[in-house]
Short mmCIF file of C-alpha atoms and ligand atoms in Angstrom, two decimals:
data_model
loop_
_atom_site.label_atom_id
_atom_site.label_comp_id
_atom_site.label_asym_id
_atom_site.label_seq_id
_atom_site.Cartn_x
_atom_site.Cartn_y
_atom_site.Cartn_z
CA UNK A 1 0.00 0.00 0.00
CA UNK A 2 3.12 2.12 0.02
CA UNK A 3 4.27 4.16 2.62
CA UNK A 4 1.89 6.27 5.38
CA UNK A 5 2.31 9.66 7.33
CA UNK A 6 -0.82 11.31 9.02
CA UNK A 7 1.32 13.87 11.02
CA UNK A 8 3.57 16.57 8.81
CA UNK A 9 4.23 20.37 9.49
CA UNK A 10 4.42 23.01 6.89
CA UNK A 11 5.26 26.53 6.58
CA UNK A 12 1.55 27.41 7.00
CA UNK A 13 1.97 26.77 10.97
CA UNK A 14 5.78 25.69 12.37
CA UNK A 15 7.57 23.50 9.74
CA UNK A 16 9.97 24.76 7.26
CA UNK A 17 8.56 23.77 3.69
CA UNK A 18 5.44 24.72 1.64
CA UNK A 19 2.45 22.22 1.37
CA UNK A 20 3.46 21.46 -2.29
CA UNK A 21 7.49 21.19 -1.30
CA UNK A 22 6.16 18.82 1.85
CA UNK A 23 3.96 16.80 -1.09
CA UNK A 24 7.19 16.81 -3.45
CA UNK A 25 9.39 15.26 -0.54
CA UNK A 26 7.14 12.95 0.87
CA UNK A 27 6.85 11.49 -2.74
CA UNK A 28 9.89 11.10 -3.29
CA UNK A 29 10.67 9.27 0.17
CA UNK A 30 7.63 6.81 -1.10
CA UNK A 31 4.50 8.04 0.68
CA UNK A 32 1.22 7.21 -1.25
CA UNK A 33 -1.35 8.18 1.56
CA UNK A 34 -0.25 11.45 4.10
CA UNK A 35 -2.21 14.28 6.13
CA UNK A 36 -1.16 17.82 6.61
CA UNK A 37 -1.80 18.09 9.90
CA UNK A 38 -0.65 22.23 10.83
CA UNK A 39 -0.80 23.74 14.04
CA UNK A 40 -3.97 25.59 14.24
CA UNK A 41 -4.64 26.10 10.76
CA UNK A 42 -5.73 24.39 7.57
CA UNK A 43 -4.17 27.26 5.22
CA UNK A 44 -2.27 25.01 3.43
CA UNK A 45 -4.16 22.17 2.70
CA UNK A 46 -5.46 22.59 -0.98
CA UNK A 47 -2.37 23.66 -2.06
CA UNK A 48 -1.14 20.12 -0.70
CA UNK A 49 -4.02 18.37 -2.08
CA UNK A 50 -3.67 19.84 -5.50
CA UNK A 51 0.00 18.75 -5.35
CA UNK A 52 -0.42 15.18 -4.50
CA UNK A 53 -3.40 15.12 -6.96
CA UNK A 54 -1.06 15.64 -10.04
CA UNK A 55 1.67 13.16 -8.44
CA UNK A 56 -1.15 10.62 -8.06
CA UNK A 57 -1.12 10.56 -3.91
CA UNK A 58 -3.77 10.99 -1.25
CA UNK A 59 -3.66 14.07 1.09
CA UNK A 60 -6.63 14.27 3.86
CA UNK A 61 -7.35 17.50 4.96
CA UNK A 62 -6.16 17.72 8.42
CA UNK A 63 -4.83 20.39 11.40
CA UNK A 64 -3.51 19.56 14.96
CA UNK A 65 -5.23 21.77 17.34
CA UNK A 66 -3.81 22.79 20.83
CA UNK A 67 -6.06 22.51 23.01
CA UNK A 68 -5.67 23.77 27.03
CA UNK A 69 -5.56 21.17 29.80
CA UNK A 70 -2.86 21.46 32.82
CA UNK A 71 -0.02 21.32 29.39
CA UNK A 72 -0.35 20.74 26.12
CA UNK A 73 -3.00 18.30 24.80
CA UNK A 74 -3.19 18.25 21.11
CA UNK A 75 -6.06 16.72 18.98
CA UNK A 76 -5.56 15.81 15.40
CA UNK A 77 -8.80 16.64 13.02
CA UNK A 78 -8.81 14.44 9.64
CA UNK A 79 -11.21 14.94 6.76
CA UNK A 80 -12.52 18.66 7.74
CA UNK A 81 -14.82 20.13 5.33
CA UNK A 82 -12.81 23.63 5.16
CA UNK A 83 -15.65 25.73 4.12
CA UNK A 84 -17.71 24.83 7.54
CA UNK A 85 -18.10 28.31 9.25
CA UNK A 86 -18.58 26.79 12.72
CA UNK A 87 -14.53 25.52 12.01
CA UNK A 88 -13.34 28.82 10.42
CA UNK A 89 -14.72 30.69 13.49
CA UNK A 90 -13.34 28.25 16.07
CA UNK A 91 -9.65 28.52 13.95
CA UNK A 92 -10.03 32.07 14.24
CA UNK A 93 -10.46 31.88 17.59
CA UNK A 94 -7.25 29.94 18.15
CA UNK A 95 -5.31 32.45 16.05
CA UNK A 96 -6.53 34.99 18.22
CA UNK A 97 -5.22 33.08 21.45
CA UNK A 98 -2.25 32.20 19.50
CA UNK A 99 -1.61 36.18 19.31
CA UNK A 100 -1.87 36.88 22.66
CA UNK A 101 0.09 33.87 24.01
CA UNK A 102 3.13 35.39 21.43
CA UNK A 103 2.68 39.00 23.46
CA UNK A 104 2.61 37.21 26.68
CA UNK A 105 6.08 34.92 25.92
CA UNK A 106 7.34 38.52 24.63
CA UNK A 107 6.67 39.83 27.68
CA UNK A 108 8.29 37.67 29.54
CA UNK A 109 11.29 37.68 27.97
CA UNK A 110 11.69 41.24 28.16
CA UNK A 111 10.72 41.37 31.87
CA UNK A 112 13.77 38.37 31.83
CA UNK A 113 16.01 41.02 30.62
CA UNK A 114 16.09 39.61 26.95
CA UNK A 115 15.04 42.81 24.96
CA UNK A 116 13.80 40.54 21.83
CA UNK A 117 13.09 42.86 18.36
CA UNK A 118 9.92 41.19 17.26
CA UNK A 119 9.41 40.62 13.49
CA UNK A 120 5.54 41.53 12.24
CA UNK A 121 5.90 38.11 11.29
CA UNK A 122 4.95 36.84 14.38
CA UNK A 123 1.53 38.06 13.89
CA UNK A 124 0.76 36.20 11.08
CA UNK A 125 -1.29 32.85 11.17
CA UNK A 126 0.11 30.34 13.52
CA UNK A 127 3.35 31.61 14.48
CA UNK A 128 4.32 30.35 17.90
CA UNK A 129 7.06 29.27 20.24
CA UNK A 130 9.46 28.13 16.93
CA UNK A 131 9.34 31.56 15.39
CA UNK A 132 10.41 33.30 18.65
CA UNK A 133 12.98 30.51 19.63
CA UNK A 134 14.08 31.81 15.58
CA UNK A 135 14.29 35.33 16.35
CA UNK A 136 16.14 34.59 19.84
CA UNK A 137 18.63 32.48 17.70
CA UNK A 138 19.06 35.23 14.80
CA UNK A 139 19.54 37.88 17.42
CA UNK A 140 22.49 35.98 19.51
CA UNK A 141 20.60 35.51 22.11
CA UNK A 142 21.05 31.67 21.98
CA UNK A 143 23.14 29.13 19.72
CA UNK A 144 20.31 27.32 18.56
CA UNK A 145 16.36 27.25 18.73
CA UNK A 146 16.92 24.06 20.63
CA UNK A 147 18.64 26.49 23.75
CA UNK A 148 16.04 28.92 22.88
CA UNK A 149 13.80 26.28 24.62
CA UNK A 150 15.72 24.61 26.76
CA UNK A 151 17.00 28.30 28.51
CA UNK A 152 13.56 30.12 28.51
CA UNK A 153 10.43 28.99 26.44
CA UNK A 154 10.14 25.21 26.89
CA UNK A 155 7.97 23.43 29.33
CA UNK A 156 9.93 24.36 32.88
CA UNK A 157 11.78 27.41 31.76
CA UNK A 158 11.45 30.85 33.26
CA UNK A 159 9.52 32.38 29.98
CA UNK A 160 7.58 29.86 29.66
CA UNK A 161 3.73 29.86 28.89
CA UNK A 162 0.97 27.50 28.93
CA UNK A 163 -1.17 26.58 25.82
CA UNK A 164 -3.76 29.02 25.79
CA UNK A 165 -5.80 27.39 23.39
CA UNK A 166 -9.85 25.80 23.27
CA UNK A 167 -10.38 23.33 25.86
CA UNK A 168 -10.22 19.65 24.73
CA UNK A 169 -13.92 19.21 24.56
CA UNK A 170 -14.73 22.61 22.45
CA UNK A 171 -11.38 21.23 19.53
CA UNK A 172 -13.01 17.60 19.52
CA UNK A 173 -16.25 19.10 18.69
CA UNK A 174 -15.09 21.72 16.26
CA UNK A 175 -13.54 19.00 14.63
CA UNK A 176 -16.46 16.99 14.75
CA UNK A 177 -18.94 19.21 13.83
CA UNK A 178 -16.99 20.10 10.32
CA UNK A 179 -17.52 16.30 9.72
CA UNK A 180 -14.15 15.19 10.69
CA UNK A 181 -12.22 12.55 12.89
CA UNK A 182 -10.97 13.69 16.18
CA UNK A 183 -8.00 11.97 16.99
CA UNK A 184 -5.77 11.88 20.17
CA UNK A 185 -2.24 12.98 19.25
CA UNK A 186 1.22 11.46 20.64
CA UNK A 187 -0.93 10.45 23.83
CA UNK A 188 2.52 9.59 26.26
CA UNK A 189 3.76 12.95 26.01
CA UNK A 190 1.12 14.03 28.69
CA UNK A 191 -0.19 11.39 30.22
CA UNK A 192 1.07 7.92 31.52
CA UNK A 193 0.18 4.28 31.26
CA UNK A 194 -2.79 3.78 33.83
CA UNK A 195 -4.19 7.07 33.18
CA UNK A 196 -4.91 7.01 29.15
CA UNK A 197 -8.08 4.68 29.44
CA UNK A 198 -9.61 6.74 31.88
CA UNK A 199 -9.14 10.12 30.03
CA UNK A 200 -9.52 8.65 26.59
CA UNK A 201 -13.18 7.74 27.90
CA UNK A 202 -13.95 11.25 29.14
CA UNK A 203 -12.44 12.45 25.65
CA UNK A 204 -14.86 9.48 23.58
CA UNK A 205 -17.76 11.82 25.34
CA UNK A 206 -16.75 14.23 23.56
CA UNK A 207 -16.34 12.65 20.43
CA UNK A 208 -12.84 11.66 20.00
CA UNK A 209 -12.73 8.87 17.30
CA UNK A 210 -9.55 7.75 17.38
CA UNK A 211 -5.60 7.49 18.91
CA UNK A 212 -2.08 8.33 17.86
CA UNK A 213 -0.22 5.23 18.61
CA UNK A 214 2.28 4.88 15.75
CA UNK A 215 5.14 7.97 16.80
CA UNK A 216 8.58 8.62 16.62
CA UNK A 217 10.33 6.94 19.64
CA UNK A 218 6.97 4.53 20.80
CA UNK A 219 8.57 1.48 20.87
CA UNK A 220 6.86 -1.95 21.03
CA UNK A 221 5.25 -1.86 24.25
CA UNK A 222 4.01 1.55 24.01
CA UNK A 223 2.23 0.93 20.94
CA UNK A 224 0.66 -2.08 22.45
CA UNK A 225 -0.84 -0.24 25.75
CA UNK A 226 -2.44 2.43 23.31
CA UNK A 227 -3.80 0.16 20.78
CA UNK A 228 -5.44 -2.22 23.42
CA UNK A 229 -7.07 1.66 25.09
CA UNK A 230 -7.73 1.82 21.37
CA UNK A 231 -9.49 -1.20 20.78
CA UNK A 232 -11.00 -1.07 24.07
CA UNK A 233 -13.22 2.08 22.81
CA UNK A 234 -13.08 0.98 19.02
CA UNK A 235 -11.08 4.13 17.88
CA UNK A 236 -9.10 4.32 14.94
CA UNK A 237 -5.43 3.90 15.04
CA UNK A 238 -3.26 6.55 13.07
CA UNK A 239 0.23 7.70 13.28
CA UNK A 240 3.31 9.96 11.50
CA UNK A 241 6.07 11.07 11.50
CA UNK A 242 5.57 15.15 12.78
CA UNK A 243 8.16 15.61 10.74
CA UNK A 244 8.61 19.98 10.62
CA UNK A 245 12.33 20.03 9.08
CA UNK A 246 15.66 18.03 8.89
CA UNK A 247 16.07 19.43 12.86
CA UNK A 248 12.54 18.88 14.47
CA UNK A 249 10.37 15.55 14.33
CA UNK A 250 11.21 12.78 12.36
CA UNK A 251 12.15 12.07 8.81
CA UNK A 252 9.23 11.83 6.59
CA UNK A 253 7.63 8.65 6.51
CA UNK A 254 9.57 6.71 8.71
CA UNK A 255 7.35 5.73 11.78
CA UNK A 256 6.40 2.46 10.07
CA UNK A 257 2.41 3.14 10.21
CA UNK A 258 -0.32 0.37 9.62
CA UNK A 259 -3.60 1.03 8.60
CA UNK A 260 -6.12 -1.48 9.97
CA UNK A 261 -9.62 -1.81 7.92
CA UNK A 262 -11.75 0.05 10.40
CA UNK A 263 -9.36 2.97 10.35
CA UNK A 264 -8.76 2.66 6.07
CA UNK A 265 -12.82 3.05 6.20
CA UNK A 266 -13.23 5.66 8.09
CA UNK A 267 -10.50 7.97 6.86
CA UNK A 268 -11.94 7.33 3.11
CA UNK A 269 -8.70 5.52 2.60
CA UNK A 270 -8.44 3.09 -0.65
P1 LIG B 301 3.75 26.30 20.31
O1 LIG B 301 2.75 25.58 19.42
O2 LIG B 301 3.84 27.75 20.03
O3 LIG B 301 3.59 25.94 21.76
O4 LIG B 301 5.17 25.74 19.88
C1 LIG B 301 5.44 24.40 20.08
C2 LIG B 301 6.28 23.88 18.93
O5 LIG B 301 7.65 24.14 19.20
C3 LIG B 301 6.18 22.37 18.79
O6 LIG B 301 5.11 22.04 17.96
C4 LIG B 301 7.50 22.04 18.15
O7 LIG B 301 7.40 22.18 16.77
C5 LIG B 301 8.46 23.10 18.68
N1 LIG B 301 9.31 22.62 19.78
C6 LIG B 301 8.93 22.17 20.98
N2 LIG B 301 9.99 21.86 21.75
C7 LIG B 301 11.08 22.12 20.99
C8 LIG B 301 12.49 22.01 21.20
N3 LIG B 301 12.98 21.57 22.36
N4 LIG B 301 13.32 22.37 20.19
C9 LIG B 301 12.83 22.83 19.03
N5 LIG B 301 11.52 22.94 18.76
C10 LIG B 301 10.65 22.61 19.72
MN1 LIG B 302 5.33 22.25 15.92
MN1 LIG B 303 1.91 17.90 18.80
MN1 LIG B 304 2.69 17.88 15.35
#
């Protein structure tokens, strides 16, 4: 069936290549059936779909949405129909909380003594914690955008700040209601073994139709203890790569991911 990958990064939100330059190199790495899956946004997904069109490969319409919890829970939506309103209002939304999370970081940095020039870029559509780790790299204020994290704007640094976005039951049902597949993204990053079946059920309330269990670094075992919280609600079983560029996420296509027949139907997958 050729090569899978139902979690990729372009330009449009954090990752470093177009939709169509994302289609070109997943192509030639062997991919036949892939999701752009952006941060927040669905800008870029006809360009991707008219891409792998002419080369003959299926792209499903997809976003990753942060949603607010204690950290960062993020929910994958597959097969949106872009042109419901109810989704383009709840996007805009999460641009707009986007925005202010950006000023807030900003201001923390400055009140951290790091007197950042912001670009206008960062009020474009989904720009985040990789553009200002990129402008606190560019002006010397670390070696890399890895530091930029590690020394202020990841998780348990001093500049840090929490998702602001939707709550997890408001980006299940946006997702949802525009016809598409909620989906539980890289579920361990958040949560640990005895907990997932207990907050995947709260989240199958809400909607949720299926789990990430195929990710960069789940080994064996991990991949068994989400598919059996998988089976155990009959949710569909995706995976990818989050490949964003050669430095962040993995290399295109290369988590290995298996389609099962329930999850082949209900993604519209030949
Ligand atoms: P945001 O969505 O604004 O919270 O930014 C989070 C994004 O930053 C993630 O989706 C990753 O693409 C990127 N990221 C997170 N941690 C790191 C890190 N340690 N080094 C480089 N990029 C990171
Ligand atoms: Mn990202
Ligand atoms: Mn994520
Ligand atoms: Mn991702």
């Amino acid at each position: 069936m050729g090569t899978i990958d139902l979690h990729l990064h372009s330009k449009c939100s954090d990752g470093m290549l177009t939709p169509s330059e994302l289609v070109d190199k997943a192509f030639s790495l062997g991919v036949k059936i892939m999701a752009l899956t952006d941060h927040d946004t669905v800008s870029g997904v006809r360009e991707a779909q008219g891409r792998a069109k002419e080369l003959g490969i299926q792209c499903i319409a997809g976003l990753e949405i942060s949603a607010r919890l204690n950290d960062e829970v993020h929910i994958l939506g597959y097969n949106i129909n872009l042109d419901n309103p109810e989704f383009q209002a709840g996007i805009h939304k999460l641009q707009e909380l986007r925005r202010e999370r950006n000023h807030e970081i900003i201001r923390k940095l400055r009140a951290h003594g790091i007197k950042l020039k912001v670009y206008d870029e960062l009020d474009g559509e989904s720009r985040g914690r990789t553009h200002i780790a990129k402008m606190l790299y560019e002006q010397g204020f670390v070696h890399s955008r890895a530091e930029a994290f590690d020394k202020y704007i990841g998780r348990n640094a001093p500049c840090y700040q929490n998702d602001v976005g939707i709550t997890l039951e408001e980006a299940v049902k946006l997702i949802v209601s525009a016809g598409g597949t909620a989906v539980l993204a890289h579920p361990y990053r958040f949560i640990r073994n005895g907990e997932l079946s207990n907050f995947v059920s709260r989240m199958v309330d809400y909607g949720l139709g299926g789990i990430e269990v195929y990710y960069p670094n789940y080994g064996k075992e991990v991949r068994q203890s989400i598919r059996l919280v998988a089976n155990q609600h009959k949710l569909i079983i995706t995976g990818g790569s989050d490949y964003h560029s050669e430095e962040y996420g993995s290399k295109i296509g290369s988590t290995n991911v298996i389609l099962n027949e329930h999850t082949k139907n209900v993604l519209g997958i030949k």
